Amino acid sequence: MNLNIDVDHEGNNKYVSLSGEIDAYTAPKLKETILPLTQDAEATVVVDLQQVTYMDSTGLGVFISALKSTKEYGGNLKLIQLQERVYRLFKITGLTEVIDIETDSTVRGGM
């Protein structure tokens, strides 16, 4: 399967909606898209993972890189609407302790 990436900008907020699978094949495309967004000073990058059906460790690596980049540039990274199997991957690896993961679907309206 493929990965579809939609990006929307609202001021300092960058919204990324993903659908499909994040694996060794699609992760480079995701990294190429998301890292430049994290390099805007004080930007908040919100990634909607509701339509992501599968993710492997390469996907985790992309989000770790994005987290490091947002911290370096004084921004924030927030992941929203993760499916249970994808959330479990973040939980098992301990990344739920370092990445802001929001389960409430009203994040975009409440920023």
N, CA, C and O atoms as a DFTB+ gen file, in Angstrom:
444 C
 N C O
     1  1       0.837      -1.195       0.000
     2  2       0.000       0.000       0.000
     3  2       0.873       1.247       0.000
     4  3       2.063       1.191       0.311
     5  1       0.280       2.335      -0.343
     6  2       0.971       3.607      -0.440
     7  2       0.680       4.477       0.782
     8  3      -0.129       4.111       1.635
     9  1       1.330       5.601       0.856
    10  2       1.086       6.569       1.910
    11  2       0.700       7.888       1.259
    12  3       1.440       8.424       0.435
    13  1      -0.454       8.401       1.631
    14  2      -0.898       9.710       1.156
    15  2      -0.636      10.735       2.244
    16  3      -0.907      10.493       3.420
    17  1      -0.104      11.885       1.842
    18  2       0.262      12.938       2.783
    19  2      -0.385      14.240       2.331
    20  3      -0.160      14.697       1.210
    21  1      -1.186      14.832       3.206
    22  2      -1.777      16.145       2.939
    23  2      -1.273      17.110       3.996
    24  3      -1.282      16.798       5.187
    25  1      -0.832      18.287       3.557
    26  2      -0.297      19.295       4.472
    27  2      -1.138      20.559       4.362
    28  3      -1.484      20.999       3.266
    29  1      -1.462      21.134       5.517
    30  2      -2.223      22.372       5.584
    31  2      -1.523      23.296       6.581
    32  3      -1.043      22.844       7.621
    33  1      -1.467      24.581       6.261
    34  2      -0.810      25.559       7.131
    35  2      -1.849      26.551       7.651
    36  3      -2.695      27.039       6.901
    37  1      -1.767      26.833       8.941
    38  2      -2.578      27.896       9.550
    39  2      -1.663      28.654      10.501
    40  3      -1.481      28.252      11.651
    41  1      -1.093      29.741      10.023
    42  2      -0.153      30.499      10.842
    43  2       1.060      29.653      11.169
    44  3       1.684      29.083      10.274
    45  1       1.401      29.568      12.455
    46  2       2.531      28.753      12.897
    47  2       2.177      27.282      13.031
    48  3       3.043      26.462      13.334
    49  1       0.910      26.936      12.809
    50  2       0.485      25.550      12.923
    51  2       0.542      24.860      11.564
    52  3       0.067      25.387      10.558
    53  1       1.127      23.680      11.561
    54  2       1.224      22.861      10.349
    55  2       0.468      21.569      10.635
    56  3       0.753      20.879      11.613
    57  1      -0.495      21.246       9.777
    58  2      -1.295      20.041       9.949
    59  2      -0.950      19.043       8.857
    60  3      -0.983      19.366       7.669
    61  1      -0.622      17.835       9.270
    62  2      -0.265      16.777       8.337
    63  2      -1.247      15.630       8.537
    64  3      -1.322      15.054       9.623
    65  1      -1.994      15.302       7.497
    66  2      -2.915      14.171       7.543
    67  2      -2.318      13.035       6.724
    68  3      -1.944      13.207       5.563
    69  1      -2.240      11.888       7.351
    70  2      -1.644      10.732       6.698
    71  2      -2.687       9.642       6.509
    72  3      -3.572       9.468       7.347
    73  1      -2.582       8.908       5.407
    74  2      -3.424       7.728       5.227
    75  2      -2.644       6.666       4.482
    76  3      -1.935       6.955       3.518
    77  1      -2.782       5.441       4.940
    78  2      -2.068       4.324       4.337
    79  2      -1.136       3.667       5.327
    80  3      -1.447       3.550       6.512
    81  1       0.012       3.237       4.829
    82  2       0.987       2.520       5.649
    83  2       2.315       3.261       5.689
    84  3       2.766       3.823       4.690
    85  1       2.935       3.247       6.875
    86  2       4.261       3.847       7.029
    87  2       5.239       2.707       7.275
    88  3       5.224       2.068       8.327
    89  1       6.088       2.467       6.284
    90  2       7.056       1.383       6.374
    91  2       8.358       1.819       5.700
    92  3       8.529       2.992       5.367
    93  1       9.259       0.883       5.507
    94  2      10.565       1.210       4.922
    95  2      10.425       1.832       3.531
    96  3      11.275       2.620       3.117
    97  1       9.380       1.490       2.824
    98  2       9.164       2.017       1.477
    99  2       8.617       3.451       1.501
   100  3       9.037       4.285       0.698
   101  1       7.679       3.744       2.423
   102  2       7.022       5.048       2.434
   103  2       7.632       6.044       3.417
   104  3       7.387       7.245       3.303
   105  1       8.410       5.573       4.366
   106  2       8.986       6.466       5.385
   107  2       9.865       7.581       4.813
   108  3       9.793       8.706       5.308
   109  1      10.692       7.320       3.791
   110  2      11.499       8.416       3.248
   111  2      10.646       9.573       2.718
   112  3      10.994      10.738       2.908
   113  1       9.543       9.258       2.062
   114  2       8.631      10.292       1.554
   115  2       8.047      11.105       2.716
   116  3       7.933      12.328       2.630
   117  1       7.681      10.420       3.792
   118  2       7.140      11.105       4.966
   119  2       8.200      12.008       5.586
   120  3       7.923      13.160       5.919
   121  1       9.401      11.490       5.738
   122  2      10.487      12.276       6.341
   123  2      10.790      13.510       5.499
   124  3      11.008      14.596       6.035
   125  1      10.802      13.341       4.194
   126  2      11.061      14.432       3.257
   127  2      10.003      15.539       3.382
   128  3      10.299      16.716       3.174
   129  1       8.790      15.154       3.717
   130  2       7.692      16.111       3.853
   131  2       7.662      16.758       5.227
   132  3       7.466      17.968       5.343
   133  1       7.855      15.960       6.265
   134  2       7.621      16.453       7.625
   135  2       8.796      17.246       8.197
   136  3       8.580      18.217       8.922
   137  1      10.030      16.856       7.888
   138  2      11.170      17.553       8.509
   139  2      11.230      19.041       8.174
   140  3      11.488      19.835       9.079
   141  1      11.009      19.464       6.936
   142  2      11.021      20.909       6.676
   143  2       9.952      21.669       7.481
   144  3      10.148      22.831       7.835
   145  1       8.835      21.011       7.763
   146  2       7.781      21.667       8.556
   147  2       8.230      21.910       9.987
   148  3       7.816      22.884      10.617
   149  1       9.073      21.026      10.500
   150  2       9.540      21.148      11.879
   151  2      10.632      22.197      12.029
   152  3      11.012      22.540      13.149
   153  1      11.139      22.709      10.915
   154  2      12.250      23.648      10.966
   155  2      11.805      25.107      10.958
   156  3      12.639      26.010      10.883
   157  1      10.502      25.341      11.034
   158  2       9.998      26.707      11.200
   159  2      10.030      27.027      12.684
   160  3       9.460      26.296      13.495
   161  1      10.693      28.112      13.040
   162  2      10.827      28.470      14.449
   163  2       9.466      28.566      15.116
   164  3       8.553      29.224      14.619
   165  1       9.354      27.897      16.245
   166  2       8.166      27.915      17.096
   167  2       6.913      27.367      16.422
   168  3       5.800      27.690      16.839
   169  1       7.075      26.554      15.400
   170  2       5.925      25.950      14.731
   171  2       5.397      24.779      15.546
   172  3       6.154      24.090      16.230
   173  1       4.097      24.564      15.466
   174  2       3.485      23.371      16.017
   175  2       3.077      22.496      14.837
   176  3       2.305      22.913      13.973
   177  1       3.603      21.292      14.817
   178  2       3.291      20.346      13.748
   179  2       2.358      19.286      14.334
   180  3       2.733      18.543      15.242
   181  1       1.142      19.229      13.801
   182  2       0.135      18.274      14.264
   183  2      -0.026      17.221      13.172
   184  3      -0.348      17.542      12.029
   185  1       0.199      15.975      13.533
   186  2       0.122      14.879      12.569
   187  2      -1.071      13.996      12.911
   188  3      -1.135      13.404      13.988
   189  1      -2.009      13.919      11.982
   190  2      -3.218      13.110      12.146
   191  2      -2.958      11.722      11.561
   192  3      -2.752      11.565      10.357
   193  1      -2.973      10.729      12.435
   194  2      -2.670       9.358      12.031
   195  2      -3.917       8.473      11.983
   196  3      -3.807       7.248      11.970
   197  1      -5.084       9.079      11.957
   198  2      -6.330       8.311      12.014
   199  2      -6.439       7.277      10.887
   200  3      -6.968       6.186      11.097
   201  1      -5.944       7.613       9.704
   202  2      -6.074       6.721       8.558
   203  2      -4.816       5.884       8.295
   204  3      -4.684       5.270       7.236
   205  1      -3.900       5.864       9.259
   206  2      -2.701       5.028       9.122
   207  2      -3.027       3.650       9.687
   208  3      -3.316       3.503      10.874
   209  1      -2.976       2.650       8.821
   210  2      -3.369       1.297       9.206
   211  2      -2.205       0.438       9.667
   212  3      -2.404      -0.592      10.311
   213  1      -0.985       0.862       9.337
   214  2       0.194       0.073       9.688
   215  2       1.402       0.999       9.781
   216  3       1.556       1.934       8.995
   217  1       2.259       0.711      10.767
   218  2       3.517       1.443      10.868
   219  2       4.557       0.513      11.463
   220  3       4.269      -0.238      12.395
   221  1       5.774       0.564      10.921
   222  2       6.865      -0.233      11.468
   223  2       7.909       0.690      12.106
   224  3       7.675       1.887      12.271
   225  1       9.045       0.127      12.455
   226  2      10.071       0.895      13.172
   227  2      10.645       2.038      12.339
   228  3      11.127       3.019      12.905
   229  1      10.605       1.937      11.018
   230  2      11.101       3.055      10.210
   231  2      10.204       4.264      10.387
   232  3      10.685       5.398      10.379
   233  1       8.916       4.042      10.547
   234  2       7.983       5.129      10.821
   235  2       8.282       5.780      12.159
   236  3       8.252       7.004      12.286
   237  1       8.572       4.950      13.160
   238  2       8.946       5.501      14.468
   239  2      10.177       6.384      14.339
   240  3      10.257       7.444      14.960
   241  1      11.133       5.947      13.535
   242  2      12.355       6.729      13.325
   243  2      12.072       8.099      12.737
   244  3      12.719       9.080      13.104
   245  1      11.110       8.174      11.829
   246  2      10.736       9.460      11.236
   247  2      10.187      10.390      12.316
   248  3      10.532      11.571      12.361
   249  1       9.329       9.850      13.184
   250  2       8.737      10.699      14.217
   251  2       9.754      11.094      15.290
   252  3       9.636      12.168      15.881
   253  1      10.739      10.252      15.548
   254  2      11.810      10.624      16.477
   255  2      12.639      11.757      15.865
   256  3      12.997      12.709      16.558
   257  1      12.942      11.656      14.579
   258  2      13.675      12.735      13.894
   259  2      12.877      14.034      13.917
   260  3      13.431      15.109      14.147
   261  1      11.575      13.926      13.678
   262  2      10.717      15.112      13.686
   263  2      10.665      15.735      15.075
   264  3      10.672      16.958      15.207
   265  1      10.614      14.905      16.105
   266  2      10.602      15.415      17.480
   267  2      11.900      16.161      17.788
   268  3      11.871      17.264      18.334
   269  1      13.022      15.566      17.442
   270  2      14.321      16.215      17.669
   271  2      14.396      17.552      16.940
   272  3      14.887      18.540      17.486
   273  1      13.910      17.573      15.715
   274  2      13.959      18.793      14.921
   275  2      13.066      19.886      15.515
   276  3      13.473      21.046      15.577
   277  1      11.865      19.531      15.949
   278  2      10.987      20.552      16.539
   279  2      11.600      21.119      17.809
   280  3      11.507      22.320      18.064
   281  1      12.222      20.269      18.600
   282  2      12.869      20.747      19.834
   283  2      14.033      21.680      19.493
   284  3      14.224      22.707      20.144
   285  1      14.801      21.317      18.475
   286  2      15.951      22.124      18.059
   287  2      15.517      23.516      17.597
   288  3      16.216      24.500      17.839
   289  1      14.370      23.596      16.936
   290  2      13.887      24.868      16.401
   291  2      12.853      25.552      17.300
   292  3      12.258      26.558      16.913
   293  1      12.643      25.007      18.494
   294  2      11.732      25.634      19.446
   295  2      10.262      25.404      19.152
   296  3       9.411      26.182      19.581
   297  1       9.961      24.351      18.430
   298  2       8.571      24.054      18.085
   299  2       8.009      22.899      18.884
   300  3       8.594      22.461      19.874
   301  1       6.860      22.411      18.434
   302  2       6.188      21.294      19.087
   303  2       5.717      20.302      18.043
   304  3       5.400      20.666      16.911
   305  1       5.678      19.044      18.445
   306  2       5.151      17.971      17.609
   307  2       4.033      17.299      18.378
   308  3       4.196      16.939      19.544
   309  1       2.896      17.133      17.721
   310  2       1.760      16.477      18.348
   311  2       1.188      15.458      17.378
   312  3       0.946      15.766      16.211
   313  1       0.974      14.244      17.867
   314  2       0.349      13.190      17.070
   315  2      -1.080      13.013      17.571
   316  3      -1.322      12.957      18.777
   317  1      -2.022      12.925      16.635
   318  2      -3.425      12.801      17.038
   319  2      -4.099      11.624      16.327
   320  3      -3.672      11.182      15.261
   321  1      -5.158      11.141      16.957
   322  2      -6.079      10.145      16.411
   323  2      -5.392       8.867      15.918
   324  3      -5.652       8.407      14.806
   325  1      -4.531       8.308      16.736
   326  2      -3.850       7.070      16.367
   327  2      -4.781       5.876      16.510
   328  3      -5.535       5.777      17.479
   329  1      -4.726       4.975      15.545
   330  2      -5.445       3.714      15.686
   331  2      -4.755       2.906      16.780
   332  3      -3.568       3.095      17.043
   333  1      -5.489       2.021      17.402
   334  2      -4.980       1.262      18.547
   335  2      -3.681       0.521      18.245
   336  3      -2.761       0.541      19.062
   337  1      -3.589      -0.130      17.093
   338  2      -2.377      -0.911      16.798
   339  2      -1.170       0.007      16.601
   340  3      -0.051      -0.380      16.938
   341  1      -1.368       1.205      16.068
   342  2      -0.270       2.159      15.891
   343  2       0.111       2.765      17.240
   344  3       1.294       2.926      17.539
   345  1      -0.891       3.099      18.055
   346  2      -0.623       3.638      19.389
   347  2       0.187       2.640      20.216
   348  3       1.110       3.022      20.934
   349  1      -0.166       1.367      20.108
   350  2       0.526       0.322      20.863
   351  2       2.019       0.313      20.543
   352  3       2.838       0.082      21.432
   353  1       2.378       0.559      19.292
   354  2       3.785       0.613      18.890
   355  2       4.520       1.740      19.636
   356  3       5.638       1.549      20.114
   357  1       3.889       2.899      19.727
   358  2       4.488       4.013      20.472
   359  2       4.574       3.684      21.963
   360  3       5.559       4.021      22.621
   361  1       3.546       3.029      22.489
   362  2       3.487       2.684      23.910
   363  2       4.572       1.668      24.265
   364  3       5.292       1.845      25.248
   365  1       4.690       0.605      23.468
   366  2       5.670      -0.460      23.728
   367  2       7.091       0.088      23.723
   368  3       7.925      -0.340      24.521
   369  1       7.367       1.026      22.837
   370  2       8.726       1.573      22.721
   371  2       8.995       2.710      23.711
   372  3      10.111       3.226      23.777
   373  1       7.983       3.096      24.472
   374  2       8.163       4.162      25.454
   375  2       8.065       5.564      24.878
   376  3       8.286       6.544      25.589
   377  1       7.736       5.670      23.600
   378  2       7.676       6.989      22.964
   379  2       6.476       7.815      23.417
   380  3       6.446       9.028      23.204
   381  1       5.491       7.177      24.036
   382  2       4.359       7.948      24.559
   383  2       4.802       8.862      25.699
   384  3       4.095       9.803      26.062
   385  1       5.966       8.579      26.252
   386  2       6.496       9.402      27.340
   387  2       7.200      10.661      26.831
   388  3       7.363      11.621      27.584
   389  1       7.617      10.668      25.563
   390  2       8.385      11.802      25.050
   391  2       7.708      12.552      23.907
   392  3       8.035      13.709      23.645
   393  1       6.768      11.899      23.226
   394  2       6.035      12.546      22.138
   395  2       4.632      12.858      22.634
   396  3       3.987      12.024      23.270
   397  1       4.167      14.064      22.338
   398  2       2.817      14.476      22.717
   399  2       1.821      13.751      21.823
   400  3       1.734      14.019      20.625
   401  1       1.070      12.829      22.421
   402  2       0.075      12.064      21.673
   403  2      -1.294      12.395      22.244
   404  3      -1.569      12.166      23.422
   405  1      -2.136      12.935      21.390
   406  2      -3.480      13.382      21.785
   407  2      -4.510      12.411      21.222
   408  3      -4.508      12.108      20.029
   409  1      -5.374      11.936      22.083
   410  2      -6.399      11.005      21.623
   411  2      -7.717      11.713      21.351
   412  3      -8.628      11.110      20.783
   413  1      -7.839      12.976      21.742
   414  2      -9.060      13.751      21.518
   415  2      -9.065      14.294      20.092
   416  3      -8.106      14.941      19.673
   417  1     -10.118      14.041      19.359
   418  2     -10.183      14.449      17.955
   419  2     -10.464      15.939      17.766
   420  3     -10.503      16.410      16.630
   421  1     -10.660      16.687      18.842
   422  2     -10.953      18.101      18.721
   423  2      -9.712      18.975      18.780
   424  3      -9.829      20.191      18.924
   425  1      -8.540      18.394      18.674
   426  2      -7.287      19.140      18.806
   427  2      -7.222      20.317      17.853
   428  3      -6.881      21.428      18.260
   429  1      -7.539      20.091      16.611
   430  2      -7.387      21.153      15.617
   431  2      -8.239      22.367      15.966
   432  3      -7.762      23.496      15.862
   433  1      -9.454      22.167      16.366
   434  2     -10.313      23.286      16.712
   435  2      -9.929      23.960      18.007
   436  3     -10.267      25.124      18.223
   437  1      -9.228      23.250      18.873
   438  2      -8.940      23.799      20.193
   439  2      -7.554      24.360      20.350
   440  3      -7.125      24.644      21.468
   441  1      -6.832      24.530      19.240
   442  2      -5.450      25.021      19.380
   443  2      -5.399      26.489      19.584
   444  3      -4.315      27.057      19.719
